[in-house]
Structure formats: structure tokens, C-alpha cells
PDB file of C-alpha atoms and ligand atoms in Angstrom:
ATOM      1  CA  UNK A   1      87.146 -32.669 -88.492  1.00 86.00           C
ATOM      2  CA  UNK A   2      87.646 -35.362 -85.463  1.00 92.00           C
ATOM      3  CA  UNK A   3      87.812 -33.543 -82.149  1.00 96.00           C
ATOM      4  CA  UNK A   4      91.272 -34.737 -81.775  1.00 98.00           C
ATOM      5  CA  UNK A   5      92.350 -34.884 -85.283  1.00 98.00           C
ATOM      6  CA  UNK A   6      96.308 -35.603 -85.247  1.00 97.00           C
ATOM      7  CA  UNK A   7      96.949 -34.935 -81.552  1.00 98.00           C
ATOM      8  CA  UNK A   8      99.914 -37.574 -80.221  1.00 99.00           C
ATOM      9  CA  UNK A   9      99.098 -38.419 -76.767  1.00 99.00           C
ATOM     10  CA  UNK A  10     100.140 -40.586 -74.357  1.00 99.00           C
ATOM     11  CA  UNK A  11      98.411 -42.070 -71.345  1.00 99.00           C
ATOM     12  CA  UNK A  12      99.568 -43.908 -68.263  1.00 99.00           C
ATOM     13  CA  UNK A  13      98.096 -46.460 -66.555  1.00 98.00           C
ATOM     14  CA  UNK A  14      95.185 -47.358 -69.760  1.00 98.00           C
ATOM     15  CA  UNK A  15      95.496 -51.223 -70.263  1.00 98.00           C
ATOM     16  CA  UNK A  16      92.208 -50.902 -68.133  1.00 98.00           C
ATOM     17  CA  UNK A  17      89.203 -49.513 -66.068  1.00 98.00           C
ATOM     18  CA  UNK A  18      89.109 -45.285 -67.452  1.00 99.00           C
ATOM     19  CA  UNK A  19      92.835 -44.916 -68.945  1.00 98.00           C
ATOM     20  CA  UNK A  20      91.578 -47.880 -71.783  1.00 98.00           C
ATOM     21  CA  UNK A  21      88.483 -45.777 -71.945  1.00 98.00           C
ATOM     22  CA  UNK A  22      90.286 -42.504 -72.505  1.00 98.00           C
ATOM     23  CA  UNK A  23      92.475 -44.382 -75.096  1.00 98.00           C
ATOM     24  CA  UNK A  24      89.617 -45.834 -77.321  1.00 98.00           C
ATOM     25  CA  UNK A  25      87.595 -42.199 -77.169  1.00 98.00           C
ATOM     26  CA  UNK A  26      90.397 -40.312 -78.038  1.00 98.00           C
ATOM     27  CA  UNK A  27      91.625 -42.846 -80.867  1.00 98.00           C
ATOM     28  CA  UNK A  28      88.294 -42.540 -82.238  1.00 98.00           C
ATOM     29  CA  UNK A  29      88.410 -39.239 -82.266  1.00 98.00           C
ATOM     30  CA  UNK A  30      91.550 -38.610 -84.451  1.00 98.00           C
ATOM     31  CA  UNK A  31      94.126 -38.974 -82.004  1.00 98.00           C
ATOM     32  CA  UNK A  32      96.967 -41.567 -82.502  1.00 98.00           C
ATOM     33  CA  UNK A  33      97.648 -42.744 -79.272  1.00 98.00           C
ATOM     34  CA  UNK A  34     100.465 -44.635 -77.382  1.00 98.00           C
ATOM     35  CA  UNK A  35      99.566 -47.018 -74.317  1.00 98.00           C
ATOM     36  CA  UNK A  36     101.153 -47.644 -71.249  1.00 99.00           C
ATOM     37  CA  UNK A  37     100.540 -49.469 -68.069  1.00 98.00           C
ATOM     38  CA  UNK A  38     102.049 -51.450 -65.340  1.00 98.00           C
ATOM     39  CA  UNK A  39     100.639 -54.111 -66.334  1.00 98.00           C
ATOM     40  CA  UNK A  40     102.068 -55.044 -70.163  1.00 98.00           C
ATOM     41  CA  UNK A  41      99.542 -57.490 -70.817  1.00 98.00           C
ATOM     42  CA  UNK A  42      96.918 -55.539 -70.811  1.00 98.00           C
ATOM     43  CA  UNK A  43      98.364 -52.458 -72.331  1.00 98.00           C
ATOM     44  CA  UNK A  44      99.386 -55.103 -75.151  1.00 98.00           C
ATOM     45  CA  UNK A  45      95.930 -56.028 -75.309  1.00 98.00           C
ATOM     46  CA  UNK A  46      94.379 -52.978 -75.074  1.00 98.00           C
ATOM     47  CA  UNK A  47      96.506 -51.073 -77.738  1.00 98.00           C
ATOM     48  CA  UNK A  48      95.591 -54.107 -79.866  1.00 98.00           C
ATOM     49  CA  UNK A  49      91.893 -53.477 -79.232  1.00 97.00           C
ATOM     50  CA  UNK A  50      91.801 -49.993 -80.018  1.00 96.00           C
ATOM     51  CA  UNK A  51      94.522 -49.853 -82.221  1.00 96.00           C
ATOM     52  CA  UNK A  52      97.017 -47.668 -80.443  1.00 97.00           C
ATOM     53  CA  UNK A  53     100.752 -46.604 -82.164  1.00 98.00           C
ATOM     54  CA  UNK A  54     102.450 -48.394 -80.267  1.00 98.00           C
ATOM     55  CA  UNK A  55     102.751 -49.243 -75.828  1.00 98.00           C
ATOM     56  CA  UNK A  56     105.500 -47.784 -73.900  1.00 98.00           C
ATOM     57  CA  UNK A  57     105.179 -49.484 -70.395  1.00 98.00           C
ATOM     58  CA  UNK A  58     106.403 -48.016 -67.204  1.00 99.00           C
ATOM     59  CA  UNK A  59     105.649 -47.743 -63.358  1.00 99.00           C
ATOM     60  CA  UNK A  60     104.538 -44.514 -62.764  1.00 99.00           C
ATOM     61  CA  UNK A  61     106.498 -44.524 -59.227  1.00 98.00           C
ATOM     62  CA  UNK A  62     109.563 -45.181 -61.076  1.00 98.00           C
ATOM     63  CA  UNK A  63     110.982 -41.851 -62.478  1.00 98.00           C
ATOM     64  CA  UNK A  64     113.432 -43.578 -64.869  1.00 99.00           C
ATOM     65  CA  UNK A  65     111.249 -45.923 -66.085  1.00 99.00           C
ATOM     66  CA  UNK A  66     108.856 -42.935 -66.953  1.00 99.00           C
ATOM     67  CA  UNK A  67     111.178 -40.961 -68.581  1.00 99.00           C
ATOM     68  CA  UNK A  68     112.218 -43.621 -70.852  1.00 99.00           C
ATOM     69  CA  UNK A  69     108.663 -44.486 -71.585  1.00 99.00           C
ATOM     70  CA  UNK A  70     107.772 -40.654 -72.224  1.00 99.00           C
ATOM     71  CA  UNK A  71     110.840 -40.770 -74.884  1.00 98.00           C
ATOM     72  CA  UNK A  72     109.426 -43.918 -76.469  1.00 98.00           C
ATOM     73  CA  UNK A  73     106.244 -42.424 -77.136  1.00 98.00           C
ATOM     74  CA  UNK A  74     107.414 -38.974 -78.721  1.00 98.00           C
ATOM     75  CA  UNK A  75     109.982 -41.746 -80.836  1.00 98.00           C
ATOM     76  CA  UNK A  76     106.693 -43.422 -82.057  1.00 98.00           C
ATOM     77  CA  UNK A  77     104.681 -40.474 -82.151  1.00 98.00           C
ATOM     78  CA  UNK A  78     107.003 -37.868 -83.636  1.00 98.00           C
ATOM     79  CA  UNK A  79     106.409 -35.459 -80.812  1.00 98.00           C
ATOM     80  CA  UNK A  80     103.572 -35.195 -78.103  1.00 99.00           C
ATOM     81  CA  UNK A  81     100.955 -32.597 -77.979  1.00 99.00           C
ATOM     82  CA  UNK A  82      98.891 -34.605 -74.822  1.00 99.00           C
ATOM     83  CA  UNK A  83     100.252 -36.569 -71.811  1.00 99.00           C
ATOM     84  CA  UNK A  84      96.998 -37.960 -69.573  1.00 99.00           C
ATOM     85  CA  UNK A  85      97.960 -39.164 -66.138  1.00 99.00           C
ATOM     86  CA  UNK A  86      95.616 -41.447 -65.319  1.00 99.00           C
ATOM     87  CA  UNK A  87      97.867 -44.444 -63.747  1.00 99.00           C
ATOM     88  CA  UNK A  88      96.155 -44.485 -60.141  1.00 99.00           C
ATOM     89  CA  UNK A  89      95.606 -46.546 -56.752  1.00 98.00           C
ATOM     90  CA  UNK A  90      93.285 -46.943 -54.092  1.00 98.00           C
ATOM     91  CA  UNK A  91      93.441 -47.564 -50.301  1.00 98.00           C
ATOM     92  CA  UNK A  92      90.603 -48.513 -48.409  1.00 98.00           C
ATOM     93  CA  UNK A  93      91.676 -47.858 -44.278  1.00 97.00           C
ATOM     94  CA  UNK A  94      90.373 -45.680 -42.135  1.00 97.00           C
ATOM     95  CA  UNK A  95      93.266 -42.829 -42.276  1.00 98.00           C
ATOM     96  CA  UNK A  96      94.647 -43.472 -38.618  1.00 98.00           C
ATOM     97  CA  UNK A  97      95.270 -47.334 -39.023  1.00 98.00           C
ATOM     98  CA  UNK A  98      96.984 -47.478 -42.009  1.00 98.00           C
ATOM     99  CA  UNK A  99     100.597 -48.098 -42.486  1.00 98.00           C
ATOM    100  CA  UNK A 100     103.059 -45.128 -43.191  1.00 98.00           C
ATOM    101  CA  UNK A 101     104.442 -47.564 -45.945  1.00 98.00           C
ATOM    102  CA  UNK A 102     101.098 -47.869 -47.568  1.00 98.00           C
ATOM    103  CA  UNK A 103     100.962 -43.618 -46.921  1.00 98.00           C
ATOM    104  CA  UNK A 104     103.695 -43.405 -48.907  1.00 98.00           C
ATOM    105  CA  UNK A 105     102.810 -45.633 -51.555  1.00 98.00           C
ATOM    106  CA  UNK A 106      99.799 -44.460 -52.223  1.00 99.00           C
ATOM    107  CA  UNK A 107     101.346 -40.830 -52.437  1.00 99.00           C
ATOM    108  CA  UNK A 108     103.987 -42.368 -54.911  1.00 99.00           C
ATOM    109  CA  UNK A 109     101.424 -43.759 -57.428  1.00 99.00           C
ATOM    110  CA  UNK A 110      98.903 -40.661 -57.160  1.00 99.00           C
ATOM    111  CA  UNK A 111     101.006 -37.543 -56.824  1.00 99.00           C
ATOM    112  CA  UNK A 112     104.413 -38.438 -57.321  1.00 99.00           C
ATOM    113  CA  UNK A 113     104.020 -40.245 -60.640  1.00 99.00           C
ATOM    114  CA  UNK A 114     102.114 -37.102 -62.098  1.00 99.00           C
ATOM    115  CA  UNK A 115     104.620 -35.017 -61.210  1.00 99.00           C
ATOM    116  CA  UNK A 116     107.766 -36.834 -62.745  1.00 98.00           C
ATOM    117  CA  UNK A 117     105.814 -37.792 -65.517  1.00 99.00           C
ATOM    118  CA  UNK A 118     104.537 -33.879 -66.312  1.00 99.00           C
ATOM    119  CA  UNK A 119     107.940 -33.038 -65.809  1.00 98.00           C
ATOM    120  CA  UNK A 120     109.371 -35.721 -68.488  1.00 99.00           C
ATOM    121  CA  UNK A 121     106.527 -34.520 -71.023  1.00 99.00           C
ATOM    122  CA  UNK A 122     106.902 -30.979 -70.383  1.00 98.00           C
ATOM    123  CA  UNK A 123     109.985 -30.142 -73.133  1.00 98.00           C
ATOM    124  CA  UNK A 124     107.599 -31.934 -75.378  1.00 99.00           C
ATOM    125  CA  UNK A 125     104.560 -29.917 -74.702  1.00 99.00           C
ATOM    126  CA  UNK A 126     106.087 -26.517 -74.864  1.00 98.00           C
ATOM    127  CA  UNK A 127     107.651 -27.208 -78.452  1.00 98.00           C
ATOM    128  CA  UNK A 128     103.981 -28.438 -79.572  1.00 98.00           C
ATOM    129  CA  UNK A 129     101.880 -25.985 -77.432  1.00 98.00           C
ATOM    130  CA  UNK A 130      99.982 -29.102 -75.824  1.00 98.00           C
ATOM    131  CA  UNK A 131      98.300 -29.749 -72.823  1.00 99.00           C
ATOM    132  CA  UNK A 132      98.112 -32.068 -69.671  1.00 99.00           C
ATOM    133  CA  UNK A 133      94.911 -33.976 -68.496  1.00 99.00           C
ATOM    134  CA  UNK A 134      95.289 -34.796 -64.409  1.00 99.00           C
ATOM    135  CA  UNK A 135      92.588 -37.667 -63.776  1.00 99.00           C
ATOM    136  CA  UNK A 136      91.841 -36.622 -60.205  1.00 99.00           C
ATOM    137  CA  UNK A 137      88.573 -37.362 -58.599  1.00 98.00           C
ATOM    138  CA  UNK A 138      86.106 -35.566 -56.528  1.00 98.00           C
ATOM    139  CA  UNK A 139      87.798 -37.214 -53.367  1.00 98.00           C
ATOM    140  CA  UNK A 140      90.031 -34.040 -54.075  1.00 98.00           C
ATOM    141  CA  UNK A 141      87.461 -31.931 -52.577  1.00 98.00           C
ATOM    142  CA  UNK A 142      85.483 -33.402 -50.167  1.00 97.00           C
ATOM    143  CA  UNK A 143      86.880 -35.510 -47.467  1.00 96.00           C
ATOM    144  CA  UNK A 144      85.464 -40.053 -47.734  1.00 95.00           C
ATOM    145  CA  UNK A 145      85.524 -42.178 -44.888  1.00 94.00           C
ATOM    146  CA  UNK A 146      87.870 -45.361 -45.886  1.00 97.00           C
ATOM    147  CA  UNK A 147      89.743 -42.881 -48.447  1.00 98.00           C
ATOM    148  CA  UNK A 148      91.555 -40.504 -46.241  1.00 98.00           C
ATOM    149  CA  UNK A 149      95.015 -40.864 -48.233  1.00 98.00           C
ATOM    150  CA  UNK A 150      93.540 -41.068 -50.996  1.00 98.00           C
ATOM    151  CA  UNK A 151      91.898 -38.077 -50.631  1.00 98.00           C
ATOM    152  CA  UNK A 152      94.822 -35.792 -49.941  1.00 98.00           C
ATOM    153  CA  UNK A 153      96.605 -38.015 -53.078  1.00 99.00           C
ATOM    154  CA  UNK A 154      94.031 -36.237 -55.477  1.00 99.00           C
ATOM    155  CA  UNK A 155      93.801 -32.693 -53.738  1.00 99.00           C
ATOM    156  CA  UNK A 156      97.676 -32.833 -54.341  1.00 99.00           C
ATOM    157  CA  UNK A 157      97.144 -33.619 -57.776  1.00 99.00           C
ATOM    158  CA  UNK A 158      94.220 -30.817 -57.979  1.00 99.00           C
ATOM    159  CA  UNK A 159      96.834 -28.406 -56.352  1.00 99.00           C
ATOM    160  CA  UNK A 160      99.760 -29.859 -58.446  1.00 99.00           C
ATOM    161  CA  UNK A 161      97.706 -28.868 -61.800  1.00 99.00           C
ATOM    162  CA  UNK A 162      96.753 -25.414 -60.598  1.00 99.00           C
ATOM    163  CA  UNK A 163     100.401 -24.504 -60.109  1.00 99.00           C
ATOM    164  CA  UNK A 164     101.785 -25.975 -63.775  1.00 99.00           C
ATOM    165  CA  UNK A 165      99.087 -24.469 -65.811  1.00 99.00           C
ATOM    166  CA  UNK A 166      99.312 -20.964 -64.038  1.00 98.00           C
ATOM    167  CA  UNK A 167     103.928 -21.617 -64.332  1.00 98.00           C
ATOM    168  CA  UNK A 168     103.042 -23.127 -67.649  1.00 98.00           C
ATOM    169  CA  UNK A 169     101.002 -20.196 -68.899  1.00 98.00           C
ATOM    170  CA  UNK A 170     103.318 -17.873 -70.868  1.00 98.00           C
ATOM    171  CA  UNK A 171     104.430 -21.032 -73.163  1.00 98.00           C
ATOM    172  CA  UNK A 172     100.969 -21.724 -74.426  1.00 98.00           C
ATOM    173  CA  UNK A 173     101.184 -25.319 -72.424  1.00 99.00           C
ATOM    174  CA  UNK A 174      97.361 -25.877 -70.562  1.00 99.00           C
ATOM    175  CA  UNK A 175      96.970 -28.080 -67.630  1.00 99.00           C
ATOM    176  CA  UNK A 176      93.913 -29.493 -66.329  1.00 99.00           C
ATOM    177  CA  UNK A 177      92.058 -31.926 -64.191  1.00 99.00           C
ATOM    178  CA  UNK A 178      89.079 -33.927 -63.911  1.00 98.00           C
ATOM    179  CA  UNK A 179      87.673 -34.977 -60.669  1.00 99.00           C
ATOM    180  CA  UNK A 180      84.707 -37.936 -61.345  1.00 98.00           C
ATOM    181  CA  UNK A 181      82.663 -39.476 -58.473  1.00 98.00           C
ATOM    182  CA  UNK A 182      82.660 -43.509 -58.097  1.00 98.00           C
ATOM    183  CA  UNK A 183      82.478 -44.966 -61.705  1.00 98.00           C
ATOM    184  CA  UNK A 184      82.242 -48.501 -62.822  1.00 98.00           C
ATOM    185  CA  UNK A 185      85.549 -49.871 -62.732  1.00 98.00           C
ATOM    186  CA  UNK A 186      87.503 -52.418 -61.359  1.00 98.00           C
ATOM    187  CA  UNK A 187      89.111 -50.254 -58.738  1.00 98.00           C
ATOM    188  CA  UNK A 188      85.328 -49.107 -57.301  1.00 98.00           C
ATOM    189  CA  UNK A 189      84.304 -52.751 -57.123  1.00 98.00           C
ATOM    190  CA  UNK A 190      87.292 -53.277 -54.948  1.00 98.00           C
ATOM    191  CA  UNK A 191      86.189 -50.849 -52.839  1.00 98.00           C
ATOM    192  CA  UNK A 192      82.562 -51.938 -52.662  1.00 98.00           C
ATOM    193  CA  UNK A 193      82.628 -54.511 -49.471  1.00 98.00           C
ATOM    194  CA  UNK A 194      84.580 -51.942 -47.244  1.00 97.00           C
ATOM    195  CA  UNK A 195      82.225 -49.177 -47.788  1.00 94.00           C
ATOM    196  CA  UNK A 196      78.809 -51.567 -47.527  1.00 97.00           C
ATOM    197  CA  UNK A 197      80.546 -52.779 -44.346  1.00 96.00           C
ATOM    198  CA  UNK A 198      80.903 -49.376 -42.859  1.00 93.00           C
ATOM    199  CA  UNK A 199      77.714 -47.251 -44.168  1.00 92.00           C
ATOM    200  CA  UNK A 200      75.466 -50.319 -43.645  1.00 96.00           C
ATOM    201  CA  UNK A 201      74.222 -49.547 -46.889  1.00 96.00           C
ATOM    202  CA  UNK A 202      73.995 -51.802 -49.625  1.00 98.00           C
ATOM    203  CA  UNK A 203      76.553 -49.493 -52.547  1.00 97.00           C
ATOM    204  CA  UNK A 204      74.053 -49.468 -55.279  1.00 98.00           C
ATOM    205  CA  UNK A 205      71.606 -47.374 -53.356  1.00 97.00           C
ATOM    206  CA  UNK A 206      74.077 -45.149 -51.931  1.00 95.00           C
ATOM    207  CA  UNK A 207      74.968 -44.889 -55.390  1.00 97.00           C
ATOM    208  CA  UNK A 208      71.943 -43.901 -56.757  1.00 97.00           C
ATOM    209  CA  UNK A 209      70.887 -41.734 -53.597  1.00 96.00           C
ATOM    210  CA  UNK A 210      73.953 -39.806 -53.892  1.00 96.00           C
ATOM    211  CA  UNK A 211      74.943 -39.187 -57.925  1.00 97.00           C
ATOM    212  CA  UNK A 212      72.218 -40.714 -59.472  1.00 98.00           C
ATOM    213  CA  UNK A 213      74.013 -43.963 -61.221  1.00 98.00           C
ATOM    214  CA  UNK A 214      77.405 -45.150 -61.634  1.00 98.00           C
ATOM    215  CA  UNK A 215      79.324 -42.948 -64.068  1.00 98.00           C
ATOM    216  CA  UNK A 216      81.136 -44.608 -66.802  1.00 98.00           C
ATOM    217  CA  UNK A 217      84.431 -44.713 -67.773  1.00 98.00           C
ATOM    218  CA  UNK A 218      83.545 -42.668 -71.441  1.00 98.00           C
ATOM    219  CA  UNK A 219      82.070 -40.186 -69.553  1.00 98.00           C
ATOM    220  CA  UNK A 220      85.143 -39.648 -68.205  1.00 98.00           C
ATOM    221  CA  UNK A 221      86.634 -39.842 -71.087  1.00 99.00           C
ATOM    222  CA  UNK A 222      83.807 -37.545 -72.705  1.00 98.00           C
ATOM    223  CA  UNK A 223      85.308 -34.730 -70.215  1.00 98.00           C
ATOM    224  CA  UNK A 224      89.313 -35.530 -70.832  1.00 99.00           C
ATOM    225  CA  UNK A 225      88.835 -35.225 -74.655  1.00 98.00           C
ATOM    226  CA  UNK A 226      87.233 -31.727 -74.669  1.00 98.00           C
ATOM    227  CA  UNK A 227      90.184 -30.686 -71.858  1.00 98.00           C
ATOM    228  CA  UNK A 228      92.372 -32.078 -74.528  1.00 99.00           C
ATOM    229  CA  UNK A 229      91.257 -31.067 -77.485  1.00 98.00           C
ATOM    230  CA  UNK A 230      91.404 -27.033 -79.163  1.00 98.00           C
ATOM    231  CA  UNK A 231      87.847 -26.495 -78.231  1.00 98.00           C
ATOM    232  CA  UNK A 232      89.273 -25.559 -74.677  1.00 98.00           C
ATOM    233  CA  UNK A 233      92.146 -23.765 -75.585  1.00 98.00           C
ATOM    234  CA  UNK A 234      91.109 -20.593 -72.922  1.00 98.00           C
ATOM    235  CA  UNK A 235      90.367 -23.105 -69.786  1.00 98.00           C
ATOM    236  CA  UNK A 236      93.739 -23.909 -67.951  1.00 99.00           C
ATOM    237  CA  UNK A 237      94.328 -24.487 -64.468  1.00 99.00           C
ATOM    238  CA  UNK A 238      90.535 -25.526 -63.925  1.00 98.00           C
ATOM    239  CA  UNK A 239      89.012 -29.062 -62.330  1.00 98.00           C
ATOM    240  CA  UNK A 240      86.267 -30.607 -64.185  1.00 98.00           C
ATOM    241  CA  UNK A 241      83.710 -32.227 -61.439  1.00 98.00           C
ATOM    242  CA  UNK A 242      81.805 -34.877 -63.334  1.00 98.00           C
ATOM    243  CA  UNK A 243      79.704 -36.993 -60.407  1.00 98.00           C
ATOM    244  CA  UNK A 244      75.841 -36.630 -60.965  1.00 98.00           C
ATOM    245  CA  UNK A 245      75.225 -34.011 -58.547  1.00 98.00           C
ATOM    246  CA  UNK A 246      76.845 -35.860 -55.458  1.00 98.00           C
ATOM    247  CA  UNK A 247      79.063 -33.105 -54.399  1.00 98.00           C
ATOM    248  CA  UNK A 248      76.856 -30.401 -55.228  1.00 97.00           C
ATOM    249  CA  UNK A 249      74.433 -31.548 -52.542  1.00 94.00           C
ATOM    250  CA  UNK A 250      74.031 -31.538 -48.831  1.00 91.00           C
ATOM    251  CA  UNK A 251      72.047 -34.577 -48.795  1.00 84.00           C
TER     252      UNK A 251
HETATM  253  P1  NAP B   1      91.732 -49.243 -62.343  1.00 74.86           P
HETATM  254  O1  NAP B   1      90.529 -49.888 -62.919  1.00 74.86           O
HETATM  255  O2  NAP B   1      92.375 -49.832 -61.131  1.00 74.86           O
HETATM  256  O3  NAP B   1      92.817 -49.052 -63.494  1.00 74.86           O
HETATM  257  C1  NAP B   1      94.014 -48.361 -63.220  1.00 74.86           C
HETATM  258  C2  NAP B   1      95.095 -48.804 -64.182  1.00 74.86           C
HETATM  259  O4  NAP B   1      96.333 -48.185 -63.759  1.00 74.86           O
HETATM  260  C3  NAP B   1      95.323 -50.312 -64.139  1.00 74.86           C
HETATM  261  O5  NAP B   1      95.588 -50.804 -65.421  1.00 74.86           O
HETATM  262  C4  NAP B   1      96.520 -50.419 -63.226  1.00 74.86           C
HETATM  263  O6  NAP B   1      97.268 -51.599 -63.416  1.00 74.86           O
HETATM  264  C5  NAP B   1      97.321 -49.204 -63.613  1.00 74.86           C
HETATM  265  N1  NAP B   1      98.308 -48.860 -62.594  1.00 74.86           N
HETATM  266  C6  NAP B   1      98.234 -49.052 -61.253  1.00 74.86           C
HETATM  267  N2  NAP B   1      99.370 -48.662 -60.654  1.00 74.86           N
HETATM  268  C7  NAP B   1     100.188 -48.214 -61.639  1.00 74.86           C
HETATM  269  C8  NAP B   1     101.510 -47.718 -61.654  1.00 74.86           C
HETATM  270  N3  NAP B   1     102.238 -47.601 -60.518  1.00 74.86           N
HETATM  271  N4  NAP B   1     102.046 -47.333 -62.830  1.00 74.86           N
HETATM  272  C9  NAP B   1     101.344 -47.467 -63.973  1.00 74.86           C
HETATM  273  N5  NAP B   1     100.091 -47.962 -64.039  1.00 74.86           N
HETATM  274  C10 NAP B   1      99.517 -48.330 -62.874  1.00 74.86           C
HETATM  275  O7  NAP B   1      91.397 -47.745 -61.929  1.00 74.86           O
HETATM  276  P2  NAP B   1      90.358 -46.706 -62.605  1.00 74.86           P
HETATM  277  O8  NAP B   1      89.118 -46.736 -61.806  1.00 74.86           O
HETATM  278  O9  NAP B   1      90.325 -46.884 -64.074  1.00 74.86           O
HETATM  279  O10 NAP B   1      91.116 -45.359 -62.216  1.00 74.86           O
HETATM  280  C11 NAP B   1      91.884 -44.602 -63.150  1.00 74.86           C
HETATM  281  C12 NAP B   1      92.131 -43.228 -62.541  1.00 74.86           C
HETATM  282  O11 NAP B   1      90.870 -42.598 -62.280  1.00 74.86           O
HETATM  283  C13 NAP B   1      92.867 -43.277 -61.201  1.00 74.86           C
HETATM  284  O12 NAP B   1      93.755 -42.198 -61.110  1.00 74.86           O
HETATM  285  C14 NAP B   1      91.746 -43.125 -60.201  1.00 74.86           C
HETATM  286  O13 NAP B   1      92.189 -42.599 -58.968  1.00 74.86           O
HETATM  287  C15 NAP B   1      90.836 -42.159 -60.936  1.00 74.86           C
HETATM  288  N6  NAP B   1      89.444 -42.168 -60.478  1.00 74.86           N
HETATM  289  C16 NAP B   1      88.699 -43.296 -60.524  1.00 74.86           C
HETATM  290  C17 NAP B   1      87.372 -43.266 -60.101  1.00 74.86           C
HETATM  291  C18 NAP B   1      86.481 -44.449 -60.147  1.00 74.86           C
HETATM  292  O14 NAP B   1      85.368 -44.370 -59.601  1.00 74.86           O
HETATM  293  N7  NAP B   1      86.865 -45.559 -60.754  1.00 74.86           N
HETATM  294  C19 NAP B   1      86.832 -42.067 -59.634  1.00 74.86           C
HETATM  295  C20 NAP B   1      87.634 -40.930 -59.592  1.00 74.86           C
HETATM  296  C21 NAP B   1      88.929 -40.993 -60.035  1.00 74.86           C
HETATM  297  P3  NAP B   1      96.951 -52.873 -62.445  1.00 74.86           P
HETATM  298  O15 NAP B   1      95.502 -53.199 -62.663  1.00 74.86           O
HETATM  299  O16 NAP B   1      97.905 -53.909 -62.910  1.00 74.86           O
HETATM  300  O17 NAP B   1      97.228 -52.369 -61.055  1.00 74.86           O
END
């Protein structure tokens, strides 16, 4: 049987870069999906693609829109048994120069809209016994030049899935996270000049010095489907590092 043979899940922010990923893995896997983004064109286009349920667009920083969007998807999918938060920004500033209003966006987007979405899903969850997938990043462990906001955005979210799945616990509901290094997406190449303008270092070999190649956005994927899926049903509250070795060395 497909690993994720009639789950209903529903993932923000996957009209592109590793949500759209997640999306087409776990659709090919069994799951019916629905897709939802900021952006409705390309959640139309990618729920086309991979042939989703149905889209259910929202803002992840606007609690009402998620909650509406959350109820769409359990209309179209006749409950929900996974809810990935993957909608996600970057900032590239070194911390001490960058605006408090970009601080608090950035916060908004990365912690905020996980938390009002998990809270929307959560009813939903706990009557199917599902689980939560956090897409948090290794920048939730070790500390990035150019990233300092984002940074503390995903050890919130790293700290935010510890305490649901431990609260979550007694009603069979798992939460997790997974934490890649820099993968080959649109928000990474945006990030590209700043960091080859700082480290000096042209990106591809501090790439390949530090985790080996560029991950992919199915390999992220690979990771969120097992979280997801009943072959992890005793691993709650953990962080799934997936980066090539980079934070695993001291060199
Ligand atoms: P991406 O290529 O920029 O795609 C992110 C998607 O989320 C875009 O479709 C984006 O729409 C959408 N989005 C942005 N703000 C949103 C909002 N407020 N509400 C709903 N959707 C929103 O980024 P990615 O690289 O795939 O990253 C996905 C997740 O993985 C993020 O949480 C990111 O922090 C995390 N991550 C990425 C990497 C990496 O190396 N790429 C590594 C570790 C963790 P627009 O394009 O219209 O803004």
C-alpha cells in the first residue's frame, strides 16, 4: 500500500520551491492533497500539475484568512489527518541593521502563521489522530551570518513543535519538524549574492565544502512524508536535520 494511502492533508505555502515538492511526493504517494499559497496562481497551477483536490488560498500572517482556508480543505477533504506548514520567508540583513518592521514580519510569516494555523487544524487532527509537519531548517540550531531573524523564526518553530507534540500527546495527535540546510529553491537563489558578497566565496563551493551539494526539494519532501505517514507513529516532538553533514561538522 502507498505510504500515504488516503491521508487528507493540507499544505501552506506549496504553489512553489519545497511546499509544491511536498505536494507532488505526497500525492504520489496516496495522499489526496489540498494546495494553498499566497500566491493563487501558482497554487492554481500547481494543484493542476499534480493533481491536488482542490486549493484553499490564504496568507499565513492572516489568522482569519487561515482559518477559513483550514475549513475549506477539511470541506473538500472530508476531514484532515495532516496539516504541513511550510509557507515561509527569508531576510537577508545582518541582525542589527534591519528594521523592527521587517523583525516583525518575518516573525509573522515563520512563527506566527504556524501557530494559528496548528491551532485552526488542531480540532481536526485530534478527531482523526493525525499529525503536524513544521518545515523548519537547520538555521534553527546553529546561528548564519545574514539570517539572524531568521534564525530565531525557525528555533521558535523548533521550540513551538516540541511543546504541541509533548501537550498534544495524550490525544494521539504527533508533531514534528524538519530542519534542511540550503536547498535549491527560489528562496536560496535569492539569497545567493548577499552571502557571496560577505564570505568572499563563490556559493557553489561553500556549498559543496560544507553539505556536500545542494539538497533538493524531494528530499525534503522524502523526510516530511515518513514524519507524516504511520511508519512514524512512535517519533513525536523530534527535528529531522537533513543537510549533508554541514551541521554535524566543525569544519
Ligand atoms: P520559496 O521557494 O520562497 O517558496 C515559498 C512559498 O511560500 C512560495 O510559494 C511563497 O509565495 C509562499 N509564501 C510566502 N509567504 C507566504 C505567506 N505569508 N502565506 C502563504 N504562503 C506564503 O521557499 P522554499 O525554499 O520552498 O521554502 C519553503 C520552506 O522551507 C520555508 O519555510 C523555508 O524557510 C524552509 N526552508 C527552506 C530552505 C531552502 O534552502 N530553500 C532550507 C531550510 C528551510 P511567494 O513566492 O508568492 O512569496
Amino acid at each position: 500500500m502507498p505510504e500515504l494511502e488516503g491521508k487528507r492533508v493540507f499544505i501552506t505555502g506549496s504553489g512553489a520551491g519545497i511546499g509544491k515538492a511536498i505536494a507532488t511526493l505526497f500525492t504520489q504517494r496516496g495522499a489526496r492533497v489540498v494546495v494553498s499559497d499566497i500566491d493563487a496562481d501558482s497554487a492554481k497551477q500547481t494543484a493542476e500539475e499534480m493533481g491536488a483536490v482542490g486549493v484553499a488560498n490564504c496568507d499565513v500572517t492572516d489568522e482569519g484568512q487561515v482559518q477559513a482556508a483550514v475549513q475549506q480543505a477539511v470541506e473538500f477533504l472530508g476531514g484532515l489527518d495532516v496539516l504541513v506548514n511550510n509557507a515561509g520567508i527569508e531576510v537577508s540583513s545582518p541582525l542589527l541593521q534591519q528594521s523592527t518592521e521587517s523583525f516583525d514580519t518575518i516573525f509573522a510569516v515563520n512563527v506566527r502563521g504556524p501557530f494559528v494555523a496548528m491551532k485552526a487544524a488542531i480540532p481536526h487532527l485530534v478527531a482523526a489522530k493525525g499529525n503536524i509537519v513544521n518545515i523548519a531548517s537547520i538555521a534553527g540550531i546553529g546561528g548564519s551570518p545574514l539570517l539572524g531573524s531568521y534564525c530565531a523564526t525557525k528555533a521558535a518553530l523548533i521550540q513551538l513543535t516540541r511543546v504541541a507534540a509533548v501537550e498534544m500527546r495524550p490525544t494521539g495527535v504527533r508533531v514534528n519538524a524538519v530542519c534542511p540546510g540550503f536547498a535549491d529553491t527560489a528562496m536560496v537563489e535569492r539569497l545567493v549574492p548577499d552571502f557571496e558578497a560577505a564570505t568572499q566565496i563563490p556559493f557553489g563551493d561553500l556549498v559543496a565544502m560544507k553539505q556536500g551539494r545542494l539538497g533538493t526539494p524531494q528530499d525534503i519532501a522524502e523526510v516530511a512524508a515518513f514524519l507524516a505517514s504511520d511508519r512514524a507513529t512512535w517519533i513525536t516532538g523530534s527535528h529531522y536535520v537533513l543537510d549533508g553533514g554541514l551541521t554535524a561538522s566543525l569544519v
